Structure formats: C-alpha cells, structure tokens
Amino acid sequence: MKINGLNAAQQEAVLAVEGPILVVAGAGSGKTRVLTHRIAHLIEAYDIFPSSIMAITFTNKAANEMKNRIESLVGPVTSQMWVGTFHAICVRILRRDGHHIGYSSDFVIYDTADQKALIKSCFKALNLDEKQTPIQSFQYKISGAKNDMLSPEQYETLFSKDFRERDFIKLYKMYQDRLKQNQALDFDDLLIKAIELLKNTPDVLKYYQNKFRFIHVDEYQDTNKAQYTLVRLLCAQHKNIFVVGDGDQSIYKWRGADIRNIQEFEADFPGAKIVKLEQNYRSSKNILDMANGVIKNNPRRRDKTLWTDADEGDKIRYYQAYDEKDEARFVVGQIKRLCKDSGYKRSDFAILYRTNAQSRVLEEVLNIEAIPYKVVGGLKFYERKEIKDVIGYLKLMVNPFDDVSFLRVINEPKRSIGDKTIERLNGYAQDHALCLLEACAHVDEIEGIGGKTAEAIKQFYELIKSLGARLDTEFASNIFDELIERTQIIAAYEKERNDDADGRIDNIYELKTVIEEFEKREDVSGLRDFLAEASLKSDQDNISDQEDGVLLMTLHASKGLEFPVVFLVGLEENLFPSYRAQDDDEELEEERRLCYVGITRAEKVLYITHTKNRNHYGRFEPRRPSIFLSEMDQRLIEVMGERPLSAVLKENKSKEHSFFDIKTHKKNPYMPASPHLEKNTSFEGKTFSPGDKVMHKIFGTGMIVTVEKDLKALTIVFDAHGIKKLDPAIAPIKIIG
C-alpha cells in the first residue's frame, strides 16, 4: 500500500500502531482517507488478521464508504472485519450472546413507530391521559434516560421524591417489562443491553476484548455516554484504540453527544498519541481564515488552525437584507447570476439555515423563479405534519364535507378519540348520508360513544362550526389565532420539550406570517383564496424533484457535506445563535461550532446574510446582528449591499436594548428591541408592565419583558418554556408579583 500520497501528518497517523491514538481531524482534512489507510496498513504491513479489526461509524453510508475504500487498497477483506454503526455492532454482539441476559438470537428490533405503539398500550394499562402528557414526550424521555444509561430502577432512585416523575417511572418500568416479554429491543436498548451483557458476563467481555485487537471510531466527538462506555469496555485489554474526530464540529449535544469524550481523551487513555490534521483540501484560504477567526472565540477547545495550499479565493460576500423576503430575493438572484456568468450548476449551491421554518420564504422565491430545489433532511414547508394539520383545520372550516381533513385533525392534538369511535361515527354518517363532521352533531344518538369521548367530539364540532361561520366577517389571521388557542396545538408541542417540537412550533408561527402577508394583498378575499394558493404552491413543489436543483438544509443536516457555493443565511440574535444561548455559555459555544461547520461547507464561494427586520412569531420586528458577525475578520469580507458590516455593528452597539436578562436582571445583548414598548398598560382592569412576574395556565411562571402598544401582545420569558408572545385578551395570564 502506498502512503506517499499522504501529507506528513496523515502519514504519522497511519503509521502509528500501538496504544491509544487520537487524530484531531479538522474539516476537509482527509479523516476518512487516514482511517481507511491506517486499517489497510495494519493488514498489509503488520499481517494483522482482518477479523481482529473493528471500525465503528455513525451512519450506514459512512460504513459502506469505509468498506469500499479499504477494499480498493487491500482487496476483499472487509467481510472478515466488523465495520458498521454502533447499533449494527451491538446487534451482532446480542445475536451471538444475548441469551446470557435473557434474549434469544431471534429478538426483534422496534423502530420509533413500534415504540410509540407499545408506549400507547402502557398508557392505556396505567390509565394515563394522553392530553395531559403526550406519548411522544415520554418517548423522548425514555430515550434520554437510556442515553444517560439510567434503567427504570436507577431513574426511580434518583427521582422518587419528585411527584412529577411518578407517572413516567411507572410507564418506564412497564415499557421495559413489555419489551422483554416481546423479546424486543428498541434502538437505545441495543447499546444499553450490549453494555449490560459485557459488564455482567466476564467470559463474553473477555472474548470480545481478545478478538478485537484494534478498534477504530469515526466522529468520536459525537459519541454519547453509552457509546463511550461500550468503546472503553471493548478496548480495555489491548488499549489499541484509534479515534478520529474534531471537537470544533461537535454539534449534537441536543441528542446526547458529549464533547468531553474527545476533550478528555488523554485523561481517559494515559500516554495517548495525538495527531492533528490541519491541512484542508476543501476550501479556499479566505474561507478557512474566516472559520478560524470565529471558532477561536470558544475558550474550551483544543488548539487547531486549518490551513491550505489553495489560493486565497474570493472574499466572503456579505449582505444585510431589509427582511426575509429581501434576503431570499438576494440569494436567488445571486444563484441566477452565478449560473449565467460563471457556469455553475444549480446543484453546486447550498442554502444553509438554523431552523426549518426559514426555508419557507426561500422556497417561495425559488418557485417564483422556476428554479428547482430539494430540501435535504426535512420536508418542504407545506408538507410538514404540523402545517398539514393546521391547514387541515382551515380546510374543514371552509368545506365541512372534507372527510379527509376531518380524519386528519379529529385527534390532533390528542382528544382520546380512538379508531373504534371513528368507525362508529363513520357508520352513522353512511347510514344517514352525512359527512363525518355533521355526524358529530348527532353523537348522542350513536351507540357506543359517550362520556368524555362524546364531550370531546361535541367540542370539536362546535370549534369547527363557530370558526367556520366567521370566515366571511373575520380576517384569516384572527381565525388562525383563535384556532391555535382553542385547540392548544402549540401547548401540546410545548409539553414535549425537545428540539423537534420547538421546530414545529416555529413552523406554525411561520404559517401565521404567511397568512398575514397574504391578507395585505389587494387581490384576495380571505381564507378560501389562501387555501387555494397554498395548495398550488404545494403542487409546484414537485419541480424540486429534478436532479439539478439547489439544496436547502439546516446547518445540522449539512455536516459532512461540501458545496462549491454556500449561502449561510439568518445570522441574527435569537435565531443564530438561538435564544437558548442567551445565558448559557455551553449552548453559545455549540452554536459557534455550528457556525464553524456552516462556513467550512463552502469550497469556493461563501455568502453570509442577515436581515434588519424579520417576521417572527407573527410579528414584524427589528433584528440584531448575530454575535458571530462581530467575530468575523472584516478584511475578508466583500460588501454586496449598501451597508458594510462595520457600520451595521457600530450602529447596533450604540442602540439601547429594551429586553432584560431574566436571570441576572441586566440588559441582555442577545434579545431584540421592541418597536412598541409601553411602560405601563392596562387591560380590563389589569395593569401590565415590563418586569411583572406572571402565571400562565399552560406555560407556568415567567416575566413580562415587553408590552405592545394598545396591549396587542405581551412578550413573556417563561421559566420552563422560553419566550412567548401572547394576546392577553385570550391567554390565561395573571400577575403574581
């Protein structure tokens, strides 16, 4: 095998054989090349049996690529090796030796749908109310407990005194018991049970420790506690552990990744050899200098500076947009210009954003310009479940005969209306030639439906009919607001308390922005026209299925990818970095790493944009530039708009802030100023002021930070639910101090 095609640092890593080795591999530095050449070198130069080698990755795609590269170097040997994801490795261990802990080799693996169905049966057995605690919230909670390696018994020991955890503890126990009864394992259990097997069965542990003399782990910075524990157990005898990773690209804390695993590698493995791969083969010098300038602001990182032999390349192109529409028009305009003048294909372009909700305006402008695109790692805006649910409600108001929409929303959010009830409703409707909605008006006549279920059906019917009756007299946005409040659809997502639910909430508020923009046009008459237009937009989305299309994706989805031209959009406080980073240094550092990942996706051209104003949660509000913009070297920037970044930052610094940090009661630089701040406003005898502590029936305690003119809305930071903008005329709020 030839290694003279590798640079000096890559060769050093490949030639290292014995003991623990950490390869700190910067973005675009050839980490997969090093990993595969190292495995090939062990086989060719040291006659290591392929069956003594294990290589662990995070995706099947990465595992297959690793196998192909190894075989291109030393021939068909990977069938004798263990190369696969953490989960695939654990399945092999458990199929062979799971009987030691009570699992046959024929155990089944439950996916998320199977898991949800099992949890639902546990809910029923324990008489738990899905309306009070959505199944999905317990689903995430079980996964979180397992990521922390907490069994039901360990969880109970830790939280037995917390009455809020009692239902979850009961459910977690029953869920695990039923999994065992069914000879089933969920995805998290594949790791947990493999670790349990190795810890509790010394002979099995010794077998695998002897078998695998050399263990390799890719993307080590993304390992969680269970994955880390598994690796430590397997390599404990020979200590020939070779890991590749980059702490600067650790961006998955929200799903359990622990950056300390790579930061503390030397402490875990004394005498470890550290090799840094800092030469980048992907990006121009200017792009790398920009990335280095941002990431150096993270204080707790391993020192590393990317460099390249490539040319300086184009400067980073900066544009401050007036609002998100202007931002989208600028991005699409630049794509058209570069395709025409520089010969780029549309698939050479990637638009990266922090949240899925940002794609909506970009999709709209791409559709107008008839430019094909593909949303990677997510659905197009109108295909997302939460958007389809809300639009399903609106469709049913407009057309009560729409049984498809009825079936979509009758139990969204959960109303304890099951399949049997739907069958009885449908039977009555067919017998009496009624649509399903009208059958709800006769629920008292339907045998087998009564009690809480009948009451829930009546309330649903009254909701649709009462709002539908106002279609010709009310603004669509007003109907939307009341629909959201009365259905409690956002409150249901709030209870789930995870990033996925937060994204769904953002998308629902983005839909309100779409409706409000629609209302401002003179050529439309109301909700019916809006739904017709939305349906047409959804049909036009099919254009994105063409192969040569612009790629749209979140920054998280972009990791591991590279593109000739990248647009990094929406660099604004409370968006990127997200509001979660306001008073949490660890969150801010992870957001900065996410920015670093976004910058280093670009090969030749990088655009950075933000807006002066943005529609956010249904309000058009001024935006503050991201802290990351102030960390960028302005000598590397080419201004595309009227205002240079230096002027924008200077103006921002001189402005007074009108929000307050709830924890410190100091002015908070991460929150936008409100355009209509009143010191003291009253509503129906109530007086609201910034700084008042309040109680909300769903969101709990919080503090008012702004009061809009004429009391149109209160902006409140809740202790457990973050920032909310609420209408005091509808929301159940009371002042408590």
XYZ file of C-alpha atoms in Angstrom:
737
model
C 0.000 0.000 0.000
C 1.322 3.429 -0.970
C 1.371 6.119 1.698
C 3.456 8.683 -0.137
C 0.261 10.280 -1.371
C -0.490 11.352 2.204
C 0.795 14.523 3.846
C 3.197 14.324 6.798
C 0.502 14.489 9.498
C -1.639 11.922 7.705
C 1.348 9.572 7.401
C 2.122 9.995 11.108
C -1.417 8.917 11.966
C -1.429 5.969 9.555
C 1.949 4.654 10.762
C 1.010 4.816 14.456
C 0.152 1.297 15.580
C 0.258 0.522 19.285
C -1.681 2.217 22.064
C -4.407 4.873 22.177
C -4.317 7.385 19.319
C -6.445 10.485 18.816
C -6.492 12.053 15.363
C -7.814 15.599 15.638
C -9.117 15.994 12.101
C -10.188 19.463 11.019
C -12.911 19.998 8.436
C -11.887 18.791 4.983
C -8.553 17.387 6.215
C -8.984 13.848 4.875
C -10.006 11.980 8.034
C -11.712 9.097 6.211
C -8.641 8.705 4.000
C -6.445 8.447 7.103
C -8.741 5.993 8.879
C -9.010 3.618 5.919
C -5.294 3.813 5.067
C -4.459 3.029 8.683
C -6.618 -0.111 8.660
C -5.140 -1.175 5.324
C -1.625 -0.566 6.672
C -2.269 -2.813 9.685
C -3.312 -5.648 7.387
C -0.590 -5.209 4.764
C 2.435 -4.183 6.818
C 1.782 -5.999 10.097
C -0.185 -9.053 8.920
C -2.985 -8.234 11.350
C -5.924 -10.554 10.752
C -8.900 -8.553 9.397
C -11.090 -10.396 11.915
C -9.123 -8.670 14.706
C -10.155 -5.219 13.476
C -13.302 -3.283 14.345
C -14.313 0.065 12.838
C -17.335 1.964 14.166
C -19.146 4.742 12.324
C -22.366 6.703 12.812
C -24.167 6.021 9.533
C -24.551 3.063 7.191
C -23.431 5.300 4.345
C -20.146 6.051 6.130
C -19.656 2.355 6.915
C -20.169 1.350 3.277
C -17.813 4.063 2.073
C -15.186 2.843 4.559
C -15.537 -0.749 3.324
C -15.207 0.303 -0.315
C -12.104 2.362 0.352
C -10.398 -0.397 2.376
C -11.096 -2.956 -0.342
C -9.733 -0.613 -3.015
C -6.479 -0.572 -1.010
C -6.014 -4.209 0.075
C -8.705 -6.269 -1.602
C -11.864 -8.045 -0.361
C -11.145 -8.302 3.351
C -13.985 -6.360 4.966
C -16.275 -9.399 5.158
C -13.925 -10.677 7.867
C -13.891 -7.346 9.743
C -16.563 -5.741 11.881
C -17.296 -2.449 10.138
C -20.591 -0.768 10.954
C -22.580 1.642 13.060
C -22.706 1.430 16.841
C -26.155 -0.116 16.590
C -25.115 -2.679 13.975
C -22.102 -3.740 16.073
C -24.331 -4.187 19.137
C -26.863 -6.256 17.160
C -24.086 -8.682 16.197
C -22.961 -8.980 19.819
C -26.503 -9.546 21.092
C -27.454 -12.043 18.366
C -24.472 -14.161 19.385
C -24.501 -13.765 23.166
C -27.776 -12.116 24.200
C -29.030 -15.393 25.686
C -26.798 -14.706 28.696
C -29.154 -11.872 29.685
C -32.415 -13.498 28.602
C -32.681 -12.605 24.897
C -32.909 -15.194 22.149
C -30.993 -14.707 18.912
C -34.361 -14.036 17.248
C -35.140 -10.847 19.181
C -36.919 -8.158 17.186
C -35.919 -4.516 16.919
C -38.637 -1.911 17.448
C -38.477 1.249 15.372
C -39.955 4.548 16.595
C -43.461 3.630 15.362
C -43.354 0.284 17.183
C -42.032 2.025 20.273
C -44.839 4.563 20.172
C -47.462 1.815 19.833
C -46.036 -0.012 22.846
C -45.968 3.160 24.927
C -49.572 3.796 23.942
C -50.589 0.375 25.246
C -48.765 1.157 28.505
C -50.646 4.460 28.742
C -53.909 2.568 28.462
C -52.911 -0.026 31.066
C -51.877 2.702 33.524
C -54.899 4.930 32.800
C -52.637 7.831 31.792
C -54.191 10.765 29.946
C -52.571 11.482 26.564
C -53.965 15.008 26.663
C -52.060 15.744 29.861
C -48.826 14.093 28.751
C -48.386 13.357 25.028
C -46.969 9.934 24.229
C -44.134 11.465 22.255
C -42.874 13.374 25.286
C -42.469 10.086 27.198
C -40.902 8.549 24.108
C -38.181 11.231 24.118
C -37.830 10.949 27.876
C -37.207 7.196 27.718
C -34.555 7.751 25.060
C -32.945 10.451 27.189
C -32.837 8.185 30.230
C -31.211 5.436 28.190
C -28.680 7.850 26.692
C -27.741 8.640 30.303
C -27.641 4.881 30.972
C -30.396 5.052 33.573
C -32.507 1.913 33.991
C -36.059 2.318 35.354
C -34.766 1.316 38.795
C -31.890 3.805 38.679
C -34.225 6.519 37.439
C -36.605 5.813 40.305
C -33.763 6.028 42.829
C -32.807 9.461 41.527
C -36.304 10.921 41.154
C -38.544 9.006 43.546
C -39.182 12.131 45.631
C -40.352 14.177 42.638
C -44.106 13.659 42.321
C -43.968 14.919 38.723
C -41.920 11.850 37.772
C -44.219 9.206 39.248
C -46.209 8.514 36.084
C -43.075 8.334 33.976
C -41.365 5.924 36.392
C -44.385 3.591 36.267
C -44.536 3.775 32.493
C -40.769 3.294 32.016
C -40.885 0.141 34.153
C -43.885 -1.291 32.306
C -42.411 -0.377 28.913
C -39.170 -2.239 29.654
C -41.049 -5.245 31.050
C -43.195 -5.488 27.936
C -40.179 -5.133 25.657
C -38.624 -8.108 27.424
C -41.888 -10.090 27.231
C -41.991 -9.433 23.489
C -38.297 -10.336 23.081
C -37.871 -6.885 21.585
C -35.280 -4.126 21.852
C -35.633 -0.501 20.826
C -32.695 1.342 19.229
C -31.383 2.712 22.510
C -31.591 -0.734 24.109
C -29.247 -2.164 21.507
C -26.424 -0.248 23.149
C -27.681 -0.495 26.722
C -28.220 -4.264 26.585
C -24.882 -4.870 24.867
C -23.171 -2.961 27.666
C -25.203 -4.866 30.272
C -24.133 -8.140 28.657
C -20.445 -7.203 28.632
C -20.476 -5.918 32.211
C -22.392 -8.837 33.681
C -20.782 -11.685 31.720
C -16.971 -11.620 32.174
C -16.354 -14.513 29.766
C -18.218 -12.736 26.964
C -16.369 -9.490 27.630
C -13.035 -11.325 27.604
C -13.924 -12.980 24.272
C -14.559 -9.673 22.513
C -11.583 -7.962 24.131
C -9.315 -10.761 22.865
C -10.943 -10.849 19.468
C -10.624 -7.154 18.631
C -7.008 -6.089 18.989
C -7.562 -2.847 17.071
C -10.658 -0.690 17.438
C -11.382 2.425 15.354
C -14.080 5.041 15.946
C -15.055 7.739 13.452
C -16.636 11.074 14.515
C -15.619 10.463 18.122
C -16.814 13.920 19.180
C -20.396 12.763 18.531
C -20.341 9.815 20.958
C -22.743 9.782 23.885
C -22.289 8.174 27.289
C -23.438 4.713 26.204
C -21.259 4.684 23.069
C -18.272 5.900 25.077
C -18.824 3.169 27.676
C -19.062 0.464 25.002
C -15.772 1.561 23.422
C -13.990 1.691 26.794
C -15.123 -1.863 27.610
C -14.052 -3.331 24.269
C -10.589 -1.767 24.170
C -9.711 -2.229 27.853
C -7.311 -5.151 27.289
C -5.171 -4.158 24.297
C -5.784 -0.386 24.531
C -5.251 -0.112 20.784
C -7.974 2.467 20.309
C -7.760 4.778 17.278
C -10.344 7.580 17.230
C -10.863 10.329 14.692
C -12.827 13.487 15.400
C -12.970 17.240 15.735
C -14.244 18.965 18.850
C -14.890 22.063 16.740
C -17.588 20.107 14.893
C -19.402 18.749 17.946
C -22.957 19.982 17.291
C -25.212 17.213 18.605
C -25.429 17.914 22.333
C -29.222 18.009 21.982
C -29.257 14.298 21.114
C -26.822 13.195 23.801
C -23.346 13.759 22.282
C -20.791 14.634 24.955
C -17.883 16.770 23.738
C -15.929 15.822 26.861
C -15.310 12.387 25.351
C -12.874 13.896 22.858
C -11.689 16.753 25.060
C -10.620 14.364 27.837
C -9.180 11.587 25.664
C -5.699 11.875 27.201
C -7.149 11.631 30.720
C -9.133 8.516 29.767
C -6.161 6.940 27.981
C -2.875 7.986 29.622
C 0.064 8.120 27.228
C -2.190 8.677 24.212
C -0.615 9.885 20.982
C -2.236 12.993 19.489
C -2.006 13.776 15.786
C -3.513 16.946 14.309
C -4.747 17.098 10.728
C -4.870 20.812 9.964
C -4.307 20.950 6.200
C -7.642 21.452 4.484
C -8.251 20.121 0.959
C -11.730 21.571 0.525
C -11.915 25.333 0.911
C -10.105 28.473 -0.169
C -7.758 30.296 2.203
C -10.201 33.149 2.816
C -12.966 30.739 3.825
C -10.657 28.905 6.246
C -9.382 32.161 7.750
C -12.984 33.220 8.331
C -13.763 29.889 10.043
C -10.628 30.055 12.213
C -11.480 33.621 13.263
C -14.902 32.569 14.543
C -14.061 29.290 16.270
C -11.081 30.710 18.188
C -13.646 32.511 20.398
C -14.556 29.185 22.013
C -12.310 29.120 25.092
C -12.526 25.409 25.933
C -11.298 23.956 22.670
C -8.237 22.032 21.589
C -5.919 24.419 19.738
C -6.036 23.817 15.988
C -5.773 26.079 12.930
C -6.907 24.999 9.489
C -4.673 25.971 6.565
C -4.471 25.232 2.861
C -2.127 25.350 -0.114
C -5.030 26.602 -2.201
C -5.360 30.180 -3.434
C -6.901 32.905 -1.326
C -10.032 32.687 -3.446
C -12.978 35.065 -3.417
C -13.711 37.181 -0.389
C -16.692 36.237 1.738
C -19.720 38.054 0.367
C -21.852 39.884 2.917
C -25.377 41.242 2.555
C -27.717 42.876 5.055
C -31.298 42.424 3.837
C -34.258 44.566 4.788
C -36.324 41.485 5.709
C -36.506 37.769 4.969
C -38.125 38.371 1.558
C -35.313 40.669 0.524
C -32.831 38.089 1.834
C -34.448 35.321 -0.245
C -34.570 37.500 -3.366
C -30.887 38.362 -2.952
C -29.893 34.700 -2.544
C -31.895 33.543 -5.560
C -30.639 36.492 -7.625
C -27.038 35.538 -6.889
C -27.733 31.921 -7.844
C -29.161 33.030 -11.183
C -26.199 35.357 -11.814
C -23.549 32.761 -10.998
C -25.262 30.117 -13.131
C -25.317 32.538 -16.068
C -21.916 34.200 -15.683
C -19.706 31.582 -14.004
C -21.011 28.284 -15.315
C -22.174 26.827 -12.007
C -24.840 24.134 -11.982
C -27.814 24.585 -9.672
C -26.708 21.544 -7.679
C -23.483 23.428 -6.841
C -25.457 25.697 -4.486
C -26.459 25.033 -0.886
C -28.542 27.353 1.298
C -27.955 26.673 4.995
C -30.168 27.932 7.824
C -30.575 27.391 11.557
C -34.248 26.306 11.624
C -36.510 24.568 9.125
C -39.029 27.415 9.291
C -36.572 29.661 7.420
C -36.938 27.597 4.255
C -40.477 28.811 3.554
C -39.609 32.201 2.036
C -36.626 30.742 0.176
C -38.835 28.031 -1.316
C -41.388 30.647 -2.339
C -38.868 32.754 -4.272
C -37.233 29.699 -5.862
C -40.677 28.615 -7.060
C -41.436 32.076 -8.460
C -38.162 31.986 -10.395
C -38.843 28.388 -11.523
C -35.558 27.182 -10.041
C -35.687 23.519 -8.997
C -34.586 22.746 -5.452
C -34.516 19.999 -2.876
C -34.996 20.287 0.867
C -32.424 17.942 2.434
C -33.076 16.353 5.803
C -36.548 17.788 6.038
C -39.874 18.231 4.295
C -40.911 21.179 2.216
C -42.827 23.713 4.256
C -46.353 22.727 3.207
C -45.561 19.016 3.555
C -44.626 19.225 7.239
C -47.002 17.456 9.579
C -47.787 20.438 11.781
C -48.505 22.647 8.741
C -50.723 19.992 7.164
C -52.579 19.643 10.480
C -53.317 23.360 10.819
C -54.280 23.658 7.157
C -56.483 20.588 7.642
C -58.438 22.524 10.286
C -58.749 25.522 7.964
C -59.904 23.338 5.074
C -62.560 21.735 7.244
C -63.890 25.171 8.236
C -64.173 26.119 4.571
C -65.558 22.744 3.468
C -67.332 20.712 6.200
C -67.721 17.818 3.728
C -63.939 17.272 3.608
C -63.773 13.911 5.383
C -60.043 13.554 4.629
C -59.273 16.718 6.579
C -61.686 15.622 9.297
C -59.825 12.350 9.802
C -56.516 14.188 9.844
C -57.419 16.628 12.617
C -60.111 14.968 14.741
C -57.398 13.707 17.091
C -54.733 16.402 16.575
C -53.855 17.234 19.265
C -54.957 14.150 21.178
C -58.625 14.085 22.260
C -58.825 10.422 23.267
C -60.881 9.671 20.172
C -59.839 6.193 19.087
C -60.311 4.051 15.986
C -63.470 2.391 17.327
C -65.081 5.769 17.860
C -64.161 6.819 14.313
C -65.677 3.585 12.994
C -68.945 4.298 14.820
C -69.010 7.896 13.572
C -68.356 6.716 10.036
C -71.081 4.063 10.242
C -73.622 6.627 11.445
C -72.567 9.075 8.722
C -73.026 6.454 5.999
C -76.373 5.273 7.370
C -77.725 8.825 7.429
C -75.962 10.202 4.315
C -73.951 12.719 6.341
C -70.382 13.896 6.258
C -68.277 12.980 9.293
C -68.406 16.497 10.737
C -72.213 16.578 10.639
C -72.305 13.120 12.206
C -70.570 14.704 15.208
C -73.690 16.825 15.783
C -75.618 13.603 16.442
C -73.072 11.947 18.715
C -75.667 11.433 21.472
C -77.595 9.183 19.081
C -74.611 6.947 18.281
C -74.422 3.754 20.295
C -71.097 3.113 21.989
C -69.966 6.743 22.191
C -70.401 8.541 25.454
C -68.701 10.190 28.404
C -65.520 12.188 27.807
C -65.235 10.977 24.230
C -68.695 12.287 23.314
C -67.918 15.601 25.011
C -64.611 15.901 23.090
C -66.446 15.278 19.807
C -69.049 17.943 20.617
C -66.330 20.466 21.431
C -64.542 19.679 18.189
C -67.760 20.119 16.205
C -68.530 23.430 17.920
C -64.973 24.669 17.251
C -65.138 23.999 13.511
C -68.684 25.344 13.090
C -68.172 28.506 15.151
C -64.924 29.459 13.426
C -66.266 28.459 10.011
C -69.247 30.770 10.500
C -66.845 33.737 10.750
C -64.954 33.131 7.513
C -66.703 35.967 5.679
C -66.511 38.502 8.505
C -63.105 37.933 10.139
C -59.525 38.221 8.983
C -57.979 34.811 8.376
C -55.165 35.656 10.804
C -57.685 36.242 13.601
C -59.328 32.886 12.929
C -55.880 31.302 12.894
C -55.035 32.809 16.305
C -58.237 31.558 17.894
C -57.789 28.122 16.326
C -54.307 27.807 17.843
C -55.508 28.968 21.254
C -58.633 26.801 21.399
C -57.050 23.612 20.064
C -53.989 24.042 22.317
C -51.892 22.603 19.496
C -48.837 24.649 20.440
C -49.290 23.839 24.121
C -49.238 20.128 23.181
C -45.894 20.549 21.409
C -44.584 22.597 24.334
C -45.103 19.630 26.650
C -42.741 17.521 24.557
C -39.804 19.826 25.434
C -37.420 18.881 22.640
C -35.847 20.472 19.570
C -38.229 18.711 17.195
C -41.248 20.181 18.989
C -39.603 23.623 19.072
C -39.148 23.425 15.305
C -42.806 22.503 14.806
C -43.871 25.496 16.900
C -41.644 27.773 14.807
C -43.251 26.410 11.645
C -46.780 27.065 12.932
C -45.875 30.673 13.714
C -44.270 30.928 10.288
C -47.610 29.858 8.772
C -49.248 32.768 10.577
C -46.705 35.098 8.941
C -47.646 33.640 5.546
C -51.343 34.284 6.219
C -50.718 37.860 7.386
C -48.662 38.613 4.288
C -51.426 37.133 2.155
C -54.012 39.424 3.793
C -52.052 42.532 2.840
C -52.600 41.895 -0.851
C -55.474 43.637 -2.582
C -56.412 40.835 -4.966
C -57.577 38.302 -2.376
C -60.712 37.952 -0.303
C -59.987 35.580 2.552
C -59.184 32.146 3.826
C -60.624 30.312 0.818
C -58.244 32.123 -1.533
C -55.330 31.475 0.803
C -56.003 27.734 0.902
C -56.278 27.609 -2.886
C -52.939 29.368 -3.244
C -51.292 27.167 -0.629
C -52.477 24.067 -2.493
C -51.000 25.386 -5.736
C -47.684 26.095 -4.024
C -47.607 22.575 -2.691
C -48.189 21.188 -6.219
C -45.439 23.389 -7.657
C -43.011 21.952 -5.118
C -42.733 18.889 -7.340
C -40.322 20.848 -9.512
C -37.695 20.260 -6.820
C -37.594 16.555 -7.631
C -35.423 17.289 -10.653
C -31.807 16.231 -10.252
C -30.069 19.554 -10.914
C -31.568 21.543 -8.067
C -30.447 23.964 -5.374
C -30.071 22.251 -1.989
C -31.745 23.687 1.123
C -30.939 22.293 4.560
C -30.374 23.066 8.201
C -26.828 23.532 9.400
C -27.093 20.285 11.357
C -28.028 18.390 8.190
C -25.052 19.864 6.301
C -22.378 18.275 8.479
C -20.071 16.047 6.431
C -21.114 17.630 3.130
C -19.373 20.159 0.880
C -20.522 22.503 -1.874
C -18.861 24.908 -4.333
C -21.146 27.783 -3.264
C -22.759 28.158 0.175
C -25.259 30.725 1.438
C -25.266 30.981 5.239
C -28.453 32.934 5.975
C -30.170 34.417 9.021
C -27.206 35.374 11.218
C -29.299 37.188 13.817
C -29.522 37.014 17.577
C -32.229 34.656 18.878
C -32.123 32.869 15.535
C -28.446 32.028 15.073
C -27.301 31.751 17.805
C -30.663 30.534 19.050
C -32.384 32.073 22.057
C -31.218 29.068 24.120
C -27.695 30.559 24.040
C -28.732 33.819 25.723
C -27.373 32.949 29.142
C -25.740 29.574 28.638
C -22.063 29.603 27.681
C -22.075 25.935 26.664
C -25.037 26.499 24.333
C -23.315 29.537 22.801
C -20.144 27.535 22.203
C -22.131 24.810 20.450
C -23.891 27.410 18.294
C -20.453 28.814 17.396
C -19.303 25.326 16.409
C -22.401 25.103 14.231
C -21.374 28.372 12.558
C -17.893 26.922 12.001
C -19.441 23.843 10.385
C -21.537 26.053 8.093
C -18.579 28.160 6.958
C -16.390 25.131 6.249
C -19.016 23.527 3.979
C -18.037 26.061 1.281
C -15.345 25.186 -1.260
C -15.093 28.304 -3.435
C -17.701 30.938 -2.610
C -19.355 31.787 0.702
C -22.215 34.235 1.219
C -23.275 35.438 4.673
C -26.604 37.238 5.093
C -28.882 38.564 7.805
C -31.927 40.800 7.965
C -32.631 44.149 9.531
C -36.228 43.074 10.232
C -37.943 39.700 10.276
C -41.422 38.293 10.716
C -41.070 36.257 13.869
C -43.894 34.513 15.727
C -46.378 36.581 13.760
C -44.700 39.958 14.407
C -42.580 42.117 12.125
C -39.730 43.138 14.388
C -36.238 44.607 14.145
C -33.397 42.105 14.364
C -29.973 42.409 15.909
C -26.963 41.039 14.017
C -25.501 37.799 15.323
C -22.591 37.902 17.724
C -20.785 35.697 15.202
C -20.732 38.569 12.691
C -18.698 40.662 15.139
C -16.174 37.798 15.360
C -15.549 37.712 11.607
C -12.459 39.320 10.091
C -13.834 42.252 8.089
C -10.740 42.284 5.879
C -12.023 39.051 4.366
C -15.448 40.483 3.523
C -16.821 41.913 0.282
C -19.946 44.035 0.817
C -22.777 43.182 -1.588
C -25.376 45.609 -0.248
C -25.423 49.278 0.625
C -24.064 48.970 4.159
C -20.731 47.464 5.256
C -20.708 45.089 8.204
C -18.587 47.517 10.261
C -21.299 50.179 10.029
C -24.046 47.691 10.943
C -22.134 46.501 14.002
C -21.297 50.053 15.077
C -24.934 51.110 14.833
C -26.046 48.034 16.738
C -23.556 48.691 19.540
C -24.846 52.226 20.056
C -28.512 51.217 20.339
C -30.254 50.898 23.683
C -31.567 47.423 24.484
C -35.119 47.079 25.666
C -35.144 43.498 26.898
C -33.741 42.276 30.197
C -31.903 39.133 31.149
C -34.302 37.285 33.436
C -31.621 35.513 35.453
C -29.336 38.493 36.071
C -31.767 41.384 35.567
C -29.069 43.054 33.470
C -29.544 44.322 29.968
C -29.348 41.383 27.612
C -27.465 41.928 24.322
C -28.979 38.846 22.748
C -32.594 39.987 22.588
C -34.161 42.346 20.032
C -35.618 45.706 20.908
C -39.399 46.009 20.669
C -40.755 48.696 18.325
C -43.764 49.472 20.563
C -42.682 49.382 24.195
C -45.015 50.958 26.698
C -44.046 51.350 30.350
C -47.474 50.692 31.753
C -50.584 49.388 30.014
C -53.904 48.118 31.308
C -56.490 45.673 30.014
C -59.934 45.189 31.552
C -58.711 46.488 34.884
C -55.371 44.651 34.715
C -52.116 46.592 34.514
C -49.114 45.012 32.812
C -45.560 46.333 32.952
C -42.170 45.003 31.847
C -40.694 43.163 34.819
C -44.021 41.834 36.158
C -43.959 38.177 37.180
C -46.938 36.268 35.799
C -48.544 32.850 35.848
C -49.920 31.140 32.712
C -52.174 28.082 32.915
C -50.009 26.092 30.479
C -46.556 27.699 30.491
C -46.218 28.309 34.249
C -44.335 31.256 35.744
C -42.481 33.883 33.746
C -41.641 37.568 33.457
C -43.063 40.184 31.089
C -40.311 41.818 29.044
C -42.352 43.957 26.608
C -45.914 45.246 26.387
C -47.061 46.201 22.901
C -48.963 49.393 22.269
C -52.720 49.063 22.917
C -51.917 45.762 24.628
C -51.975 43.794 21.395
C -49.460 41.345 22.843
C -47.232 40.616 25.798
C -43.769 39.148 25.317
C -43.005 36.876 28.254
C -39.950 34.789 29.097
C -41.237 31.691 30.889
C -39.004 29.805 33.290
C -39.552 26.427 31.608
C -40.802 27.300 28.122
C -38.704 30.221 26.871
C -40.033 33.255 25.009
C -43.742 33.500 24.146
C -45.802 36.301 22.618
C -49.375 36.127 23.888
C -52.602 38.047 23.457
C -53.818 38.985 26.970
C -57.402 39.065 25.703
C -57.232 35.299 25.120
C -54.311 33.895 27.081
C -54.969 32.854 30.723
C -52.412 35.134 32.414
C -52.394 36.578 35.904
C -49.844 38.767 37.666
C -48.223 37.118 40.679
C -45.617 39.691 41.662
